Short mmCIF file of C-alpha atoms and ligand atoms in Angstrom, two decimals:
data_model
loop_
_atom_site.label_atom_id
_atom_site.label_comp_id
_atom_site.label_asym_id
_atom_site.label_seq_id
_atom_site.Cartn_x
_atom_site.Cartn_y
_atom_site.Cartn_z
CA MET T 1 62.48 16.67 13.56
CA ASN T 2 63.80 16.44 10.36
CA THR T 3 61.94 17.45 6.95
CA ARG T 4 60.43 14.36 6.05
CA SER T 5 57.89 14.61 9.10
CA HIS T 6 58.00 18.51 8.78
CA ALA T 7 56.24 17.54 5.41
CA ALA T 8 54.17 15.25 7.25
CA THR T 9 52.84 17.46 9.88
CA LEU T 10 52.34 20.11 7.12
CA LEU T 11 49.85 18.22 5.88
CA ASP T 12 48.33 16.49 8.19
CA MET T 13 47.89 19.96 9.06
CA ALA T 14 46.79 21.70 5.59
CA ASP T 15 44.57 18.62 5.30
CA LEU T 16 40.28 19.34 4.49
CA LEU T 17 38.69 15.76 3.77
CA ARG T 18 39.25 14.99 8.05
CA PRO T 19 36.79 18.36 9.01
CA ASN T 20 34.67 18.33 6.13
CA ALA T 21 33.76 14.66 6.34
CA ILE T 22 33.49 14.74 10.57
CA ARG T 23 31.15 17.71 9.29
CA ALA T 24 28.67 16.43 7.01
CA ALA T 25 28.85 13.10 9.33
CA ALA T 26 27.31 15.60 12.49
CA ALA T 27 24.60 16.95 9.69
CA LEU T 28 23.73 13.90 8.70
CA GLN T 29 23.65 13.28 12.83
CA LEU T 30 25.55 9.51 12.33
CA ALA T 31 25.59 9.95 15.49
CA ASP T 32 21.96 10.10 16.93
CA HIS T 33 21.05 7.52 14.53
CA LEU T 34 24.16 4.68 16.17
CA ALA T 35 23.20 5.72 19.61
CA HIS T 36 20.95 2.16 19.89
CA GLY T 37 22.83 0.70 19.05
CA PRO T 38 25.01 -0.56 15.38
CA LEU T 39 23.75 -0.27 12.01
CA THR T 40 24.49 -0.95 8.38
CA ALA T 41 25.33 2.15 5.56
CA GLN T 42 21.85 0.64 3.42
CA THR T 43 19.70 1.53 6.75
CA LEU T 44 21.69 4.62 7.48
CA ALA T 45 21.32 5.67 3.94
CA GLU T 46 17.95 5.02 3.92
CA ARG T 47 17.38 7.34 7.31
CA THR T 48 19.76 9.74 6.09
CA GLY T 49 18.39 10.18 2.55
CA ALA T 50 22.36 9.91 1.73
CA ASN T 51 23.87 8.13 -1.48
CA PRO T 52 24.30 4.76 -0.57
CA VAL T 53 28.25 4.65 -2.21
CA MET T 54 29.29 7.70 -1.24
CA LEU T 55 27.92 6.65 2.32
CA THR T 56 29.99 4.18 2.82
CA LYS T 57 32.64 5.29 1.49
CA LEU T 58 31.87 8.79 4.02
CA LEU T 59 31.57 5.76 6.63
CA ARG T 60 34.73 3.66 6.42
CA TYR T 61 36.74 6.86 6.34
CA LEU T 62 34.97 7.51 9.90
CA ASP T 63 35.82 4.36 10.52
CA GLU T 64 39.21 4.85 10.44
CA LEU T 65 39.48 8.23 11.59
CA GLY T 66 38.41 6.25 14.63
CA LEU T 67 34.58 8.25 15.52
CA LEU T 68 32.93 4.66 14.89
CA ARG T 69 33.91 0.98 14.49
CA ARG T 70 32.90 -1.33 11.45
CA ASP T 71 31.60 -5.06 12.80
CA ASP T 72 32.40 -8.56 10.79
CA GLU T 73 29.31 -8.00 9.82
CA ASP T 74 29.63 -4.41 7.98
CA ALA T 75 27.37 -2.79 10.35
CA PHE T 76 29.15 0.71 12.06
CA THR T 77 29.21 1.50 15.60
CA LEU T 78 29.74 4.46 17.04
CA THR T 79 32.98 4.53 19.39
CA GLU T 80 34.00 7.02 22.28
CA LEU T 81 35.63 9.42 20.14
CA GLY T 82 31.94 9.72 17.80
CA GLU T 83 30.05 9.41 21.09
CA PRO T 84 30.09 13.82 21.31
CA LEU T 85 29.06 13.98 18.52
CA ARG T 86 24.92 12.81 18.73
CA ARG T 87 22.83 15.85 19.43
CA ASP T 88 21.57 14.44 23.41
CA SER T 89 24.97 14.42 24.49
CA ARG T 90 26.39 16.26 27.03
CA GLN T 91 27.59 19.61 25.86
CA SER T 92 26.98 18.00 22.33
CA LEU T 93 28.65 19.14 19.04
CA GLY T 94 25.90 17.93 16.36
CA GLN T 95 25.02 21.19 15.94
CA PHE T 96 27.77 22.51 16.41
CA LEU T 97 30.09 21.33 13.77
CA SER T 98 26.98 20.23 11.11
CA ALA T 99 28.08 21.86 7.58
CA GLU T 100 24.52 23.17 7.41
CA GLY T 101 24.71 24.73 10.95
CA LEU T 102 24.88 28.95 11.89
CA PHE T 103 29.00 27.71 13.25
CA GLY T 104 29.87 25.12 10.29
CA ARG T 105 29.06 27.54 8.10
CA ALA T 106 30.56 30.03 9.40
CA ASP T 107 33.36 27.64 9.47
CA LEU T 108 33.28 26.91 5.79
CA GLY T 109 32.91 30.41 4.78
CA LEU T 110 36.80 30.17 5.57
CA VAL T 111 37.29 29.19 2.16
CA GLY T 112 37.29 32.07 1.22
CA LEU T 113 39.98 33.08 3.22
CA LEU T 114 42.70 33.92 0.87
CA HIS T 115 39.89 36.45 -1.28
CA THR T 116 40.08 38.36 2.29
CA VAL T 117 44.00 37.99 2.33
CA ARG T 118 43.79 39.22 -0.60
CA THR T 119 41.03 42.18 -0.45
CA GLY T 120 40.08 42.61 3.19
CA GLU T 121 36.99 41.80 2.09
CA SER T 122 34.54 39.13 3.48
CA SER T 123 35.65 35.30 3.24
CA TYR T 124 32.21 34.70 3.78
CA ALA T 125 30.96 36.86 0.98
CA ALA T 126 33.63 35.32 -0.72
CA ALA T 127 32.37 31.76 -0.70
CA PHE T 128 28.31 32.39 -0.16
CA GLY T 129 27.17 35.42 -1.93
CA ARG T 130 26.38 37.13 1.07
CA GLU T 131 27.32 38.47 3.87
CA TYR T 132 27.26 36.63 7.49
CA TRP T 133 24.47 38.36 9.40
CA ASP T 134 22.23 38.55 5.91
CA ASP T 135 22.38 34.84 5.57
CA ILE T 136 21.52 34.57 8.89
CA ASN T 137 18.51 37.14 9.97
CA GLY T 138 17.17 36.77 6.04
CA ASP T 139 16.54 32.50 5.74
CA PRO T 140 14.77 30.58 8.53
CA ALA T 141 16.69 28.20 9.09
CA PHE T 142 19.28 29.68 10.00
CA ALA T 143 16.66 30.82 12.75
CA GLU T 144 16.38 27.65 13.74
CA ALA T 145 19.73 25.65 13.96
CA LEU T 146 20.71 29.81 16.49
CA ASP T 147 17.58 27.98 18.48
CA LYS T 148 19.43 24.61 18.85
CA GLU T 149 23.28 26.59 18.78
CA GLY T 150 23.46 29.48 20.90
CA PRO T 151 23.18 27.65 23.95
CA THR T 152 25.94 25.63 23.49
CA ARG T 153 28.20 28.90 22.24
CA ILE T 154 26.73 31.04 25.14
CA ALA T 155 28.35 28.59 27.36
CA PHE T 156 31.97 29.95 26.55
CA ASP T 157 31.36 32.90 28.36
CA ALA T 158 28.47 33.65 30.34
CA ASP T 159 30.52 33.24 33.71
CA LEU T 160 32.07 36.19 32.84
CA ILE T 161 29.04 38.09 32.45
CA VAL T 162 26.57 36.88 35.38
CA ASP T 163 29.36 37.01 37.91
CA ALA T 164 31.99 38.98 37.61
CA TYR T 165 29.40 42.67 37.35
CA ASP T 166 27.62 43.04 40.59
CA TRP T 167 23.58 42.88 39.93
CA SER T 168 22.94 43.14 43.46
CA GLY T 169 21.62 47.11 42.39
CA VAL T 170 19.86 46.00 39.02
CA ARG T 171 16.80 45.65 38.79
CA ARG T 172 15.53 45.84 35.32
CA VAL T 173 18.23 44.93 32.44
CA VAL T 174 17.77 44.72 28.65
CA ASP T 175 20.39 42.38 26.39
CA VAL T 176 20.42 44.05 23.23
CA GLY T 177 21.36 41.65 20.04
CA GLY T 178 20.13 39.57 23.03
CA ASN T 179 20.54 35.96 20.27
CA ASN T 180 18.07 33.70 21.81
CA GLY T 181 17.60 34.58 25.12
CA THR T 182 20.22 32.45 26.53
CA LEU T 183 21.94 34.86 28.28
CA LEU T 184 19.34 36.58 29.76
CA MET T 185 17.71 33.82 30.45
CA GLU T 186 21.00 32.65 32.54
CA LEU T 187 21.03 36.04 34.32
CA LEU T 188 17.43 35.18 35.30
CA VAL T 189 17.93 32.36 36.96
CA ARG T 190 21.41 33.46 39.19
CA HIS T 191 20.25 36.13 40.06
CA PRO T 192 16.19 35.65 41.14
CA HIS T 193 15.78 39.77 41.94
CA LEU T 194 16.55 40.92 38.41
CA THR T 195 13.90 41.07 35.49
CA GLY T 196 14.65 41.48 32.02
CA ALA T 197 14.20 41.82 27.72
CA VAL T 198 15.97 40.23 24.79
CA LEU T 199 15.79 42.57 22.28
CA ASP T 200 16.50 41.36 18.83
CA LEU T 201 15.75 41.30 15.41
CA PRO T 202 11.95 39.92 14.62
CA GLY T 203 13.25 36.13 13.79
CA VAL T 204 14.92 35.77 16.73
CA SER T 205 13.17 37.56 18.92
CA LYS T 206 10.32 35.32 18.56
CA ILE T 207 12.01 32.73 19.00
CA ALA T 208 14.13 34.41 22.22
CA ALA T 209 10.34 33.97 23.57
CA ARG T 210 9.47 30.88 23.02
CA ARG T 211 12.08 30.02 25.79
CA VAL T 212 11.68 31.91 27.91
CA ALA T 213 8.40 31.19 28.47
CA GLU T 214 9.09 27.08 28.12
CA ALA T 215 12.39 28.02 30.41
CA GLY T 216 9.27 29.28 32.95
CA LEU T 217 11.29 32.92 33.12
CA SER T 218 8.12 34.95 31.96
CA ASP T 219 7.62 36.88 35.16
CA ARG T 220 9.94 38.42 34.81
CA GLY T 221 11.22 38.55 31.09
CA GLU T 222 10.68 38.83 28.19
CA ALA T 223 11.46 39.51 24.51
CA VAL T 224 10.61 42.43 22.12
CA ALA T 225 11.64 42.58 18.68
CA GLY T 226 13.39 45.52 17.23
CA SER T 227 16.80 46.66 15.87
CA PHE T 228 19.38 48.36 17.70
CA PHE T 229 19.37 51.35 15.24
CA ASP T 230 16.44 52.82 16.23
CA PRO T 231 15.31 53.90 19.86
CA LEU T 232 15.48 51.41 22.19
CA PRO T 233 12.96 50.55 25.58
CA THR T 234 13.52 53.00 28.22
CA GLY T 235 13.11 52.55 31.72
CA ALA T 236 17.05 49.87 32.21
CA ASP T 237 19.09 50.16 35.08
CA VAL T 238 21.56 48.38 32.75
CA TYR T 239 21.19 48.10 28.52
CA LEU T 240 23.93 44.61 28.16
CA LEU T 241 25.79 44.66 25.13
CA SER T 242 27.46 40.91 24.37
CA GLY T 243 29.38 39.93 21.43
CA VAL T 244 27.54 42.83 19.21
CA LEU T 245 29.83 45.12 18.00
CA ALA T 246 32.41 43.13 16.76
CA ASP T 247 29.72 42.39 13.45
CA TRP T 248 29.99 46.16 12.44
CA SER T 249 32.50 48.99 11.58
CA ASP T 250 33.56 51.98 13.75
CA GLU T 251 30.29 53.89 12.67
CA ARG T 252 27.61 51.40 13.55
CA ALA T 253 29.27 50.06 16.31
CA VAL T 254 28.80 54.27 17.65
CA GLU T 255 25.21 54.41 16.60
CA ILE T 256 24.68 51.09 18.67
CA LEU T 257 26.51 52.28 21.64
CA GLY T 258 24.70 55.77 21.60
CA ARG T 259 21.21 54.32 21.33
CA CYS T 260 22.06 52.06 24.55
CA GLY T 261 23.43 56.15 26.29
CA GLU T 262 19.97 57.58 24.77
CA ALA T 263 17.93 54.30 26.26
CA ALA T 264 20.18 54.43 29.36
CA GLY T 265 19.10 57.59 30.03
CA GLN T 266 21.08 60.13 32.98
CA GLU T 267 21.07 56.89 35.81
CA GLY T 268 21.57 54.28 33.46
CA LYS T 269 24.47 51.85 32.62
CA VAL T 270 25.08 50.41 29.16
CA LEU T 271 27.26 46.75 29.81
CA LEU T 272 29.54 46.65 27.03
CA ALA T 273 30.66 43.04 26.72
CA GLU T 274 32.25 43.04 23.67
CA ILE T 275 35.30 40.36 22.36
CA ASN T 276 38.21 42.13 22.23
CA LEU T 277 41.51 40.73 20.82
CA ASP T 278 44.28 43.07 22.62
CA MET T 279 47.24 40.91 20.51
CA GLU T 280 49.82 42.37 22.59
CA SER T 281 48.67 40.52 25.86
CA SER T 282 46.98 37.70 24.17
CA GLY T 283 48.63 34.07 23.10
CA GLN T 284 48.03 32.28 19.80
CA SER T 285 43.90 32.05 20.11
CA ALA T 286 43.87 35.03 19.95
CA ALA T 287 45.58 35.71 16.90
CA ALA T 288 43.31 32.92 15.60
CA THR T 289 39.92 34.86 17.16
CA ASP T 290 41.13 37.61 14.92
CA LEU T 291 41.34 36.08 12.08
CA TRP T 292 38.41 33.87 12.23
CA VAL T 293 36.17 36.75 12.90
CA SER T 294 37.18 39.28 10.52
CA ALA T 295 37.81 36.95 8.20
CA THR T 296 33.91 35.78 8.60
CA VAL T 297 32.31 39.13 9.26
CA PRO T 298 34.49 42.48 7.67
CA THR T 299 35.09 44.73 10.36
CA PRO T 300 37.23 45.70 12.63
CA SER T 301 39.14 43.31 15.44
CA ARG T 302 39.31 46.09 18.35
CA THR T 303 41.80 46.25 21.73
CA VAL T 304 40.20 47.45 24.86
CA GLY T 305 41.62 50.85 24.12
CA ARG T 306 39.59 50.67 20.72
CA LEU T 307 36.35 49.76 22.80
CA LYS T 308 36.85 52.65 25.56
CA GLU T 309 37.05 55.23 22.60
CA LEU T 310 33.64 54.02 20.87
CA GLY T 311 32.83 54.58 23.88
CA ALA T 312 33.83 58.35 24.55
CA ALA T 313 32.56 58.25 20.50
CA ALA T 314 28.53 57.93 21.94
CA GLY T 315 28.88 60.55 24.27
CA LEU T 316 29.45 57.33 27.10
CA THR T 317 31.57 57.60 30.03
CA LEU T 318 33.18 54.68 31.75
CA THR T 319 32.92 53.79 34.78
CA TRP T 320 34.16 50.17 35.98
CA GLU T 321 36.24 47.91 34.11
CA GLY T 322 36.00 44.07 35.35
CA PRO T 323 38.70 41.39 35.20
CA GLY T 324 37.98 39.81 31.68
CA THR T 325 39.57 37.04 29.99
CA HIS T 326 42.26 36.41 27.11
CA ILE T 327 39.15 37.65 24.37
CA ARG T 328 36.33 39.51 26.45
CA SER T 329 36.33 42.52 28.23
CA LEU T 330 33.61 44.06 30.66
CA LEU T 331 33.16 47.44 30.64
CA GLU T 332 31.37 49.38 32.50
CA PHE T 333 29.27 53.04 30.77
CA GLY T 334 27.18 56.14 32.49
CA ALA T 335 25.02 57.17 29.86
CA GLY T 336 24.31 60.74 31.12
CA GLY T 337 21.62 61.94 28.52
CA ALA T 338 24.18 60.46 25.62
CA ARG T 339 22.22 60.92 21.97
CA ALA T 340 22.52 58.70 19.20
C1 SAM F 401 26.82 37.43 17.23
S1 SAM F 401 25.11 37.89 17.94
C2 SAM F 401 25.77 38.39 19.65
C3 SAM F 401 24.32 37.45 19.94
C4 SAM F 401 24.71 37.41 21.58
N1 SAM F 401 24.78 38.78 22.68
C5 SAM F 401 25.43 36.43 22.29
O1 SAM F 401 26.52 36.89 22.93
O2 SAM F 401 26.11 35.22 21.98
C6 SAM F 401 24.43 39.40 17.29
C7 SAM F 401 23.12 39.32 16.92
O3 SAM F 401 22.62 41.14 17.12
C8 SAM F 401 20.89 40.73 16.30
N2 SAM F 401 21.47 41.41 15.20
C9 SAM F 401 22.01 41.57 14.30
N3 SAM F 401 21.37 42.81 13.69
C10 SAM F 401 21.35 43.84 14.77
C11 SAM F 401 19.86 45.36 14.64
N4 SAM F 401 19.46 45.74 13.81
N5 SAM F 401 19.11 45.40 15.73
C12 SAM F 401 19.23 44.02 16.90
N6 SAM F 401 19.83 43.38 16.73
C13 SAM F 401 20.22 42.35 15.65
C14 SAM F 401 21.50 39.61 15.69
O4 SAM F 401 20.35 37.82 15.22
C15 SAM F 401 22.69 38.22 16.77
O5 SAM F 401 21.31 37.85 17.51
#
């Protein structure tokens, strides 16, 4: 490859217009407006409340990218490439990529990456003025976004937790920091003998309660509002922590593990399904995830070994190690009366 094509490749890789245009299109729900046939820029501007002149420019660029097609009468149609942006499409990316959504906004925080690399501080806070979880937990609009986006996100690794762990001897599970209940509901559906609760902060827990009821699972599932820094409801066989510790410092992570151990008591287990980044055995995608996570939430990325050390620091004993994926590990701890 010659220097000129390297330069072109680099410029393409560093481009910020394309991703932002796609995320603006997702936020304006252009694909949904175009789902039932072609519309002009003027009609789309009226329906989305966007500035007609700027929207026209965006639409032309999306036509150039191949997400839309402009016809002879200046109306725009959705192409096959643009289809996944429809919110009603299978595995829709519309909400996920929206510039105003939960994950889209986290991605946009990466404009502060230089600040992170210079200082070690979160790029998200540099971009938006407050830390990611403060934003999410403090703004009802985000709780709504979480409601819509959760299922997309959890689908990435639900199978590992649902299938790789032996749930046959478990009667009750508490999904601690279980978000909108997606994982708990998946567990209840796939393992009909289980009962369980999802525990999360009040705003999120309300959403989980509604979703569990809508899924017709209220006879076996419930949502509990609370904090994992306070004593947790006792009596469950398994306290599941999925993707929670990655957001917290070592000290706080040990506190959370300790609370789970305390509630699990002598008989219960703590199942840690954590994001781990074993850079030695992982490929490039782990490096990208590592950088993304540590730029977005200012906490250390941890290897499986480090997670085991945190478990031990919380007074827990490793009782089982699951198969894991390149970014997820599955560790079971026996609590044996651990204290926070
Ligand atoms: C990264 S999400 C993980 C969600 C889910 N377990 C999963 O696997 O996708 C972290 C969750 O912890 C919740 N959370 C944050 N602080 C909390 C606290 N003090 N007590 C309980 N939940 C909390 C957030 O609301 C969010 O739902």
